[in-house]
Short mmCIF file of N, CA and C in Angstrom, two decimals:
data_model
loop_
_atom_site.label_atom_id
_atom_site.label_comp_id
_atom_site.label_asym_id
_atom_site.label_seq_id
_atom_site.Cartn_x
_atom_site.Cartn_y
_atom_site.Cartn_z
N UNK A 421 -11.34 -1.61 13.28
CA UNK A 421 -10.09 -1.30 12.95
C UNK A 421 -9.72 -1.81 11.60
N UNK A 422 -9.01 -1.00 10.73
CA UNK A 422 -8.70 -1.49 9.35
C UNK A 422 -7.19 -1.78 9.18
N UNK A 423 -6.58 -2.23 10.02
CA UNK A 423 -5.23 -2.74 10.00
C UNK A 423 -5.29 -3.87 8.88
N UNK A 424 -4.08 -4.31 8.29
CA UNK A 424 -3.88 -5.38 7.34
C UNK A 424 -2.86 -6.35 7.84
N UNK A 425 -2.67 -7.36 7.16
CA UNK A 425 -1.39 -8.46 7.30
C UNK A 425 -0.55 -8.12 6.19
N UNK A 426 0.63 -7.93 6.40
CA UNK A 426 1.44 -7.97 5.45
C UNK A 426 2.23 -9.18 5.01
N UNK A 427 2.36 -9.48 3.83
CA UNK A 427 2.82 -10.60 3.09
C UNK A 427 4.02 -10.28 2.23
N UNK A 428 5.21 -11.09 2.22
CA UNK A 428 6.21 -11.00 1.12
C UNK A 428 5.86 -12.04 0.19
N UNK A 429 5.73 -11.55 -1.04
CA UNK A 429 5.68 -12.47 -2.30
C UNK A 429 6.97 -12.99 -2.56
N UNK A 430 7.06 -14.40 -2.36
CA UNK A 430 8.32 -15.07 -2.72
C UNK A 430 8.54 -15.13 -4.29
N UNK A 431 9.67 -15.47 -4.76
CA UNK A 431 9.91 -15.75 -6.09
C UNK A 431 9.12 -16.95 -6.64
N UNK A 432 8.76 -17.72 -5.76
CA UNK A 432 7.93 -18.92 -6.17
C UNK A 432 6.38 -18.52 -6.16
N UNK A 433 6.17 -17.18 -5.91
CA UNK A 433 4.81 -16.53 -5.95
C UNK A 433 4.09 -16.93 -4.71
N UNK A 434 4.76 -17.66 -3.82
CA UNK A 434 3.93 -17.89 -2.54
C UNK A 434 3.93 -16.78 -1.63
N UNK A 435 3.05 -16.69 -0.68
CA UNK A 435 2.91 -15.47 0.13
C UNK A 435 3.52 -15.80 1.41
N UNK A 436 4.32 -15.12 2.20
CA UNK A 436 4.59 -15.28 3.45
C UNK A 436 4.41 -14.19 4.47
N UNK A 437 3.67 -14.59 5.30
CA UNK A 437 3.17 -13.61 6.39
C UNK A 437 4.45 -13.05 7.20
N UNK A 438 4.51 -11.71 7.31
CA UNK A 438 5.65 -11.19 8.05
C UNK A 438 5.13 -10.36 9.18
N UNK A 439 4.00 -9.72 9.06
CA UNK A 439 3.46 -8.95 10.15
C UNK A 439 1.92 -8.77 10.19
N UNK A 440 1.31 -9.07 11.27
CA UNK A 440 -0.05 -8.94 11.33
C UNK A 440 -0.43 -7.35 11.72
N UNK A 441 -1.66 -6.95 11.62
CA UNK A 441 -2.19 -5.82 12.11
C UNK A 441 -1.29 -4.56 11.92
N UNK A 442 -0.81 -4.58 10.59
CA UNK A 442 -0.13 -3.45 10.08
C UNK A 442 -0.91 -2.14 9.86
N UNK A 443 -0.36 -1.12 10.57
CA UNK A 443 -1.13 0.25 10.46
C UNK A 443 -0.48 1.14 9.46
N UNK A 444 0.71 1.25 9.69
CA UNK A 444 1.53 2.28 8.93
C UNK A 444 2.73 1.53 7.97
N UNK A 445 2.78 1.91 6.72
CA UNK A 445 4.04 1.44 6.13
C UNK A 445 4.50 2.81 5.60
N UNK A 446 5.78 2.92 5.94
CA UNK A 446 6.55 4.25 5.78
C UNK A 446 7.92 4.13 5.02
N UNK A 447 8.10 4.88 4.05
CA UNK A 447 9.37 4.61 3.03
C UNK A 447 10.61 5.09 3.88
N UNK A 448 11.55 4.32 3.71
CA UNK A 448 12.96 4.70 4.11
C UNK A 448 13.84 4.65 3.16
N UNK A 449 15.28 5.05 3.45
CA UNK A 449 16.03 5.04 2.24
C UNK A 449 16.26 3.74 1.53
N UNK A 450 16.36 2.62 2.17
CA UNK A 450 16.67 1.40 1.43
C UNK A 450 15.46 0.43 1.48
N UNK A 451 14.29 0.84 1.77
CA UNK A 451 13.20 0.02 2.03
C UNK A 451 12.06 0.67 2.66
N UNK A 452 11.27 -0.30 3.46
CA UNK A 452 9.95 0.35 4.02
C UNK A 452 10.06 -0.11 5.47
N UNK A 453 9.32 0.57 6.33
CA UNK A 453 9.25 0.35 7.65
C UNK A 453 7.70 0.00 7.87
N UNK A 454 7.38 -1.19 8.49
CA UNK A 454 6.04 -1.81 8.86
C UNK A 454 5.85 -1.22 10.32
N UNK A 455 4.69 -0.74 10.72
CA UNK A 455 4.35 -0.49 12.02
C UNK A 455 3.04 -0.99 12.25
N UNK A 456 2.99 -1.91 13.32
CA UNK A 456 1.87 -2.43 13.61
C UNK A 456 0.83 -1.41 14.55
N UNK A 457 -0.37 -2.05 14.82
CA UNK A 457 -1.32 -1.19 15.82
C UNK A 457 -0.67 -1.36 17.03
N UNK A 458 0.02 -2.29 17.38
CA UNK A 458 0.66 -2.44 18.63
C UNK A 458 1.84 -1.75 19.00
N UNK A 459 2.40 -1.10 17.83
CA UNK A 459 3.64 -0.37 17.91
C UNK A 459 4.83 -1.04 17.58
N UNK A 460 4.69 -2.33 17.18
CA UNK A 460 5.83 -3.12 16.56
C UNK A 460 6.26 -2.69 15.33
N UNK A 461 7.64 -2.78 15.03
CA UNK A 461 8.23 -2.27 13.86
C UNK A 461 9.05 -3.21 13.15
N UNK A 462 9.05 -3.22 11.85
CA UNK A 462 9.93 -4.19 11.14
C UNK A 462 10.28 -3.46 9.92
N UNK A 463 11.65 -3.46 9.63
CA UNK A 463 12.10 -2.81 8.47
C UNK A 463 12.43 -3.98 7.32
N UNK A 464 11.96 -3.81 6.28
CA UNK A 464 12.06 -4.62 4.88
C UNK A 464 12.86 -3.97 3.99
N UNK A 465 13.86 -4.54 3.27
CA UNK A 465 14.45 -4.03 2.14
C UNK A 465 13.45 -4.56 0.84
N UNK A 466 12.56 -3.67 0.68
CA UNK A 466 11.62 -4.05 -0.37
C UNK A 466 10.70 -2.65 -0.43
N UNK A 467 9.76 -3.13 -1.29
CA UNK A 467 8.63 -2.17 -1.63
C UNK A 467 7.24 -2.62 -1.52
N UNK A 468 6.37 -1.66 -1.53
CA UNK A 468 4.82 -2.33 -1.51
C UNK A 468 4.53 -2.64 -2.89
N UNK A 469 4.39 -3.91 -3.23
CA UNK A 469 3.86 -4.40 -4.41
C UNK A 469 2.64 -4.15 -4.86
N UNK A 470 1.43 -4.44 -3.92
CA UNK A 470 0.08 -4.43 -4.24
C UNK A 470 -0.71 -4.35 -2.94
N UNK A 471 -1.95 -4.18 -3.20
CA UNK A 471 -2.83 -4.02 -1.94
C UNK A 471 -4.20 -4.80 -2.31
N UNK A 472 -4.72 -5.35 -1.24
CA UNK A 472 -6.07 -6.06 -1.40
C UNK A 472 -6.80 -5.76 -0.10
N UNK A 473 -7.24 -4.35 -0.04
CA UNK A 473 -7.65 -4.02 1.41
C UNK A 473 -8.88 -4.60 2.15
N UNK A 474 -9.94 -4.95 1.19
CA UNK A 474 -10.98 -5.50 1.69
C UNK A 474 -10.61 -7.03 2.34
N UNK A 475 -9.45 -7.57 1.73
CA UNK A 475 -9.15 -8.92 2.49
C UNK A 475 -8.03 -8.56 3.45
N UNK A 476 -7.61 -7.28 3.67
CA UNK A 476 -6.83 -7.09 4.82
C UNK A 476 -5.29 -7.33 4.43
N UNK A 477 -4.92 -7.33 3.11
CA UNK A 477 -3.68 -7.83 2.67
C UNK A 477 -2.81 -6.65 2.14
N UNK A 478 -1.46 -6.54 2.39
CA UNK A 478 -0.51 -5.63 1.80
C UNK A 478 0.63 -6.68 1.43
N UNK A 479 0.82 -6.55 0.13
CA UNK A 479 2.01 -7.40 -0.47
C UNK A 479 3.15 -6.69 -0.74
N UNK A 480 4.29 -7.38 -0.25
CA UNK A 480 5.58 -6.63 -0.37
C UNK A 480 6.49 -7.62 -1.32
N UNK A 481 7.27 -6.84 -1.99
CA UNK A 481 8.31 -7.67 -2.76
C UNK A 481 9.62 -7.05 -2.00
N UNK A 482 10.48 -8.07 -1.81
CA UNK A 482 11.88 -7.79 -1.43
C UNK A 482 12.75 -7.21 -2.65
N UNK A 483 13.57 -6.22 -2.28
CA UNK A 483 14.40 -5.78 -3.53
C UNK A 483 15.78 -5.98 -3.44
N UNK B 160 -16.06 -2.87 6.34
CA UNK B 160 -15.24 -2.71 5.14
C UNK B 160 -14.16 -2.08 5.45
N UNK B 161 -12.97 -2.43 4.75
CA UNK B 161 -11.67 -1.90 5.12
C UNK B 161 -10.99 -1.28 4.01
N UNK B 162 -11.94 -0.59 3.11
CA UNK B 162 -11.22 0.16 1.91
C UNK B 162 -10.60 1.41 2.45
N UNK B 163 -10.03 2.06 1.57
CA UNK B 163 -9.28 3.28 1.99
C UNK B 163 -9.36 4.43 0.86
N UNK B 164 -9.11 5.44 1.17
CA UNK B 164 -9.00 6.72 0.19
C UNK B 164 -7.68 6.87 -0.21
N UNK B 165 -7.40 7.13 -1.66
CA UNK B 165 -6.12 7.16 -2.14
C UNK B 165 -5.82 8.77 -2.49
N UNK B 166 -4.64 9.06 -2.11
CA UNK B 166 -4.26 10.43 -2.31
C UNK B 166 -2.96 10.43 -2.86
N UNK B 167 -2.87 11.49 -4.03
CA UNK B 167 -1.58 11.72 -4.43
C UNK B 167 -0.89 12.79 -3.45
N UNK B 168 0.33 12.46 -3.32
CA UNK B 168 1.14 13.43 -2.66
C UNK B 168 1.72 14.41 -3.72
N UNK B 169 1.55 15.63 -3.52
CA UNK B 169 1.91 16.70 -4.49
C UNK B 169 3.36 17.15 -4.19
N UNK B 170 3.98 17.71 -5.12
CA UNK B 170 5.50 18.12 -4.60
C UNK B 170 5.47 19.21 -3.78
N UNK B 171 4.39 19.89 -3.41
CA UNK B 171 4.16 20.78 -2.42
C UNK B 171 3.86 20.20 -0.98
N UNK B 172 3.84 18.86 -1.19
CA UNK B 172 3.49 17.95 0.05
C UNK B 172 1.90 17.87 0.38
N UNK B 173 1.07 18.79 -0.41
CA UNK B 173 -0.40 18.56 -0.22
C UNK B 173 -0.78 17.22 -0.72
N UNK B 174 -2.01 16.84 -0.04
CA UNK B 174 -2.61 15.58 -0.46
C UNK B 174 -3.78 15.81 -1.33
N UNK B 175 -3.89 15.09 -2.37
CA UNK B 175 -4.97 15.34 -3.30
C UNK B 175 -5.81 14.05 -3.46
N UNK B 176 -7.04 14.10 -2.99
CA UNK B 176 -7.81 12.84 -3.09
C UNK B 176 -8.08 12.52 -4.52
N UNK B 177 -7.76 11.27 -5.01
CA UNK B 177 -8.15 10.85 -6.17
C UNK B 177 -9.07 9.63 -6.24
N UNK B 178 -9.16 8.86 -5.31
CA UNK B 178 -10.24 7.86 -5.31
C UNK B 178 -10.74 7.51 -3.96
N UNK B 179 -11.98 7.18 -3.81
CA UNK B 179 -12.43 6.87 -2.41
C UNK B 179 -12.68 5.26 -2.51
N UNK B 180 -12.79 4.63 -1.46
CA UNK B 180 -13.26 3.23 -1.39
C UNK B 180 -12.39 2.34 -2.25
N UNK B 181 -11.06 2.64 -2.09
CA UNK B 181 -10.09 1.78 -2.85
C UNK B 181 -10.06 0.38 -2.17
N UNK B 182 -10.14 -0.74 -2.94
CA UNK B 182 -10.14 -1.94 -2.30
C UNK B 182 -8.64 -2.45 -2.81
N UNK B 183 -8.34 -2.56 -4.31
CA UNK B 183 -7.29 -3.20 -4.71
C UNK B 183 -6.40 -2.11 -5.52
N UNK B 184 -5.01 -2.28 -5.10
CA UNK B 184 -4.16 -1.53 -5.98
C UNK B 184 -3.21 -2.56 -6.72
N UNK B 185 -3.02 -2.62 -7.95
CA UNK B 185 -2.49 -3.50 -8.86
C UNK B 185 -1.55 -2.98 -9.61
N UNK B 186 -0.16 -3.55 -9.51
CA UNK B 186 1.06 -3.03 -10.28
C UNK B 186 0.68 -3.32 -11.80
N UNK B 187 1.00 -2.31 -12.65
CA UNK B 187 1.04 -2.67 -14.14
C UNK B 187 2.28 -2.10 -14.58
N UNK B 188 2.54 -2.16 -15.99
CA UNK B 188 3.85 -1.91 -16.59
C UNK B 188 4.36 -0.54 -16.22
N UNK B 189 3.52 0.56 -16.30
CA UNK B 189 4.03 1.78 -16.19
C UNK B 189 3.28 2.65 -14.98
N UNK B 190 2.86 1.88 -14.05
CA UNK B 190 2.16 2.51 -12.99
C UNK B 190 1.23 1.50 -12.21
N UNK B 191 0.31 2.09 -11.59
CA UNK B 191 -0.63 1.19 -10.79
C UNK B 191 -2.06 1.46 -11.25
N UNK B 192 -2.87 0.47 -10.89
CA UNK B 192 -4.29 0.59 -11.02
C UNK B 192 -5.04 0.54 -9.79
N UNK B 193 -5.88 1.38 -9.69
CA UNK B 193 -6.81 1.45 -8.49
C UNK B 193 -8.02 0.94 -8.73
N UNK B 194 -8.60 0.08 -7.94
CA UNK B 194 -9.98 -0.56 -8.15
C UNK B 194 -10.74 -0.37 -6.87
N UNK B 195 -11.81 0.36 -7.01
CA UNK B 195 -12.64 0.60 -5.90
C UNK B 195 -13.68 -0.45 -5.45
N UNK B 196 -14.23 -0.49 -4.29
CA UNK B 196 -15.11 -1.52 -3.99
C UNK B 196 -16.52 -1.54 -4.99
N UNK B 197 -16.53 -0.37 -5.59
CA UNK B 197 -17.80 -0.31 -6.57
C UNK B 197 -17.33 -0.81 -7.93
N UNK B 198 -16.09 -1.14 -8.14
CA UNK B 198 -15.47 -1.64 -9.30
C UNK B 198 -14.91 -0.57 -10.26
N UNK B 199 -15.03 0.76 -9.77
CA UNK B 199 -14.22 1.86 -10.60
C UNK B 199 -12.90 1.58 -10.68
N UNK B 200 -12.36 1.93 -11.84
CA UNK B 200 -10.94 1.85 -11.88
C UNK B 200 -10.18 3.10 -12.40
N UNK B 201 -8.93 3.20 -11.95
CA UNK B 201 -8.25 4.34 -12.20
C UNK B 201 -6.72 4.15 -12.45
N UNK B 202 -6.05 4.47 -13.60
CA UNK B 202 -4.84 4.08 -13.90
C UNK B 202 -3.96 5.29 -13.40
N UNK B 203 -2.92 5.10 -12.72
CA UNK B 203 -1.98 6.19 -12.36
C UNK B 203 -0.57 5.93 -12.79
N UNK B 204 0.09 6.87 -13.33
CA UNK B 204 1.53 6.59 -13.46
C UNK B 204 2.21 7.03 -12.16
N UNK B 205 2.51 6.06 -11.34
CA UNK B 205 3.06 6.42 -10.16
C UNK B 205 3.33 5.02 -9.29
N UNK B 206 3.37 5.16 -8.03
CA UNK B 206 3.59 4.05 -7.21
C UNK B 206 3.12 4.38 -5.81
N UNK B 207 2.92 3.40 -5.00
CA UNK B 207 2.54 3.39 -3.69
C UNK B 207 3.59 3.98 -2.82
N UNK B 208 3.47 5.11 -2.40
CA UNK B 208 4.38 5.72 -1.50
C UNK B 208 4.32 5.32 0.02
N UNK B 209 3.15 5.20 0.56
CA UNK B 209 3.08 4.93 2.07
C UNK B 209 1.57 4.65 2.36
N UNK B 210 1.37 4.02 3.47
CA UNK B 210 0.02 3.77 3.87
C UNK B 210 -0.15 4.16 5.42
N UNK B 211 -1.52 4.43 5.66
CA UNK B 211 -1.93 4.84 7.00
C UNK B 211 -3.14 4.07 7.22
N UNK B 212 -3.36 2.81 7.42
CA UNK B 212 -4.48 1.92 7.24
C UNK B 212 -5.48 2.40 8.14
N UNK B 213 -5.16 2.53 9.45
CA UNK B 213 -6.18 2.70 10.34
C UNK B 213 -6.81 4.02 10.14
N UNK B 214 -6.15 5.13 9.45
CA UNK B 214 -6.81 6.24 9.00
C UNK B 214 -7.35 6.17 7.56
N UNK B 215 -7.39 4.91 6.98
CA UNK B 215 -8.03 4.54 5.61
C UNK B 215 -7.32 5.44 4.62
N UNK B 216 -5.84 5.42 4.60
CA UNK B 216 -5.33 6.33 3.58
C UNK B 216 -4.15 5.50 2.88
N UNK B 217 -4.14 5.78 1.67
CA UNK B 217 -3.15 5.17 0.67
C UNK B 217 -2.50 6.42 0.21
N UNK B 218 -1.27 6.56 0.13
CA UNK B 218 -0.53 7.67 -0.48
C UNK B 218 0.28 7.25 -1.73
N UNK B 219 0.05 8.07 -2.64
CA UNK B 219 0.64 7.52 -4.12
C UNK B 219 1.57 8.78 -4.63
N UNK B 220 2.67 8.56 -5.15
CA UNK B 220 3.49 9.51 -5.70
C UNK B 220 3.49 9.20 -7.32
N UNK B 221 3.35 10.25 -7.95
CA UNK B 221 3.40 10.37 -9.55
C UNK B 221 4.85 10.07 -9.74
N UNK B 222 5.13 9.35 -10.93
CA UNK B 222 6.52 9.00 -11.32
C UNK B 222 6.74 9.75 -12.65
#
């Protein structure tokens, strides 16, 4: 399985894990919806900043 | 390995494959840089639209 962990990049440049095992990231009107392989969902007011897929990492910045 | 294939979503909603085996997606001033597991690079004037990681898909929209 090739899900990834989603991290918010803080203004301090630190990474904060917000969801494990993310399958889908879906754009919505004011942000993005993360959906895990277990069906958990989380809405974030932000956008996908960058990816490091071999490391299973999705980086998000809040907007 | 958990790389993905990158597709541009056309205005017709069709998907056009632009790079296979993408590892990293890195934001740059006017777009994003895709880097494959083989070290190939491609710059796109666009942004990450959505992800479907279990299907190994990264969707990009041109800006």
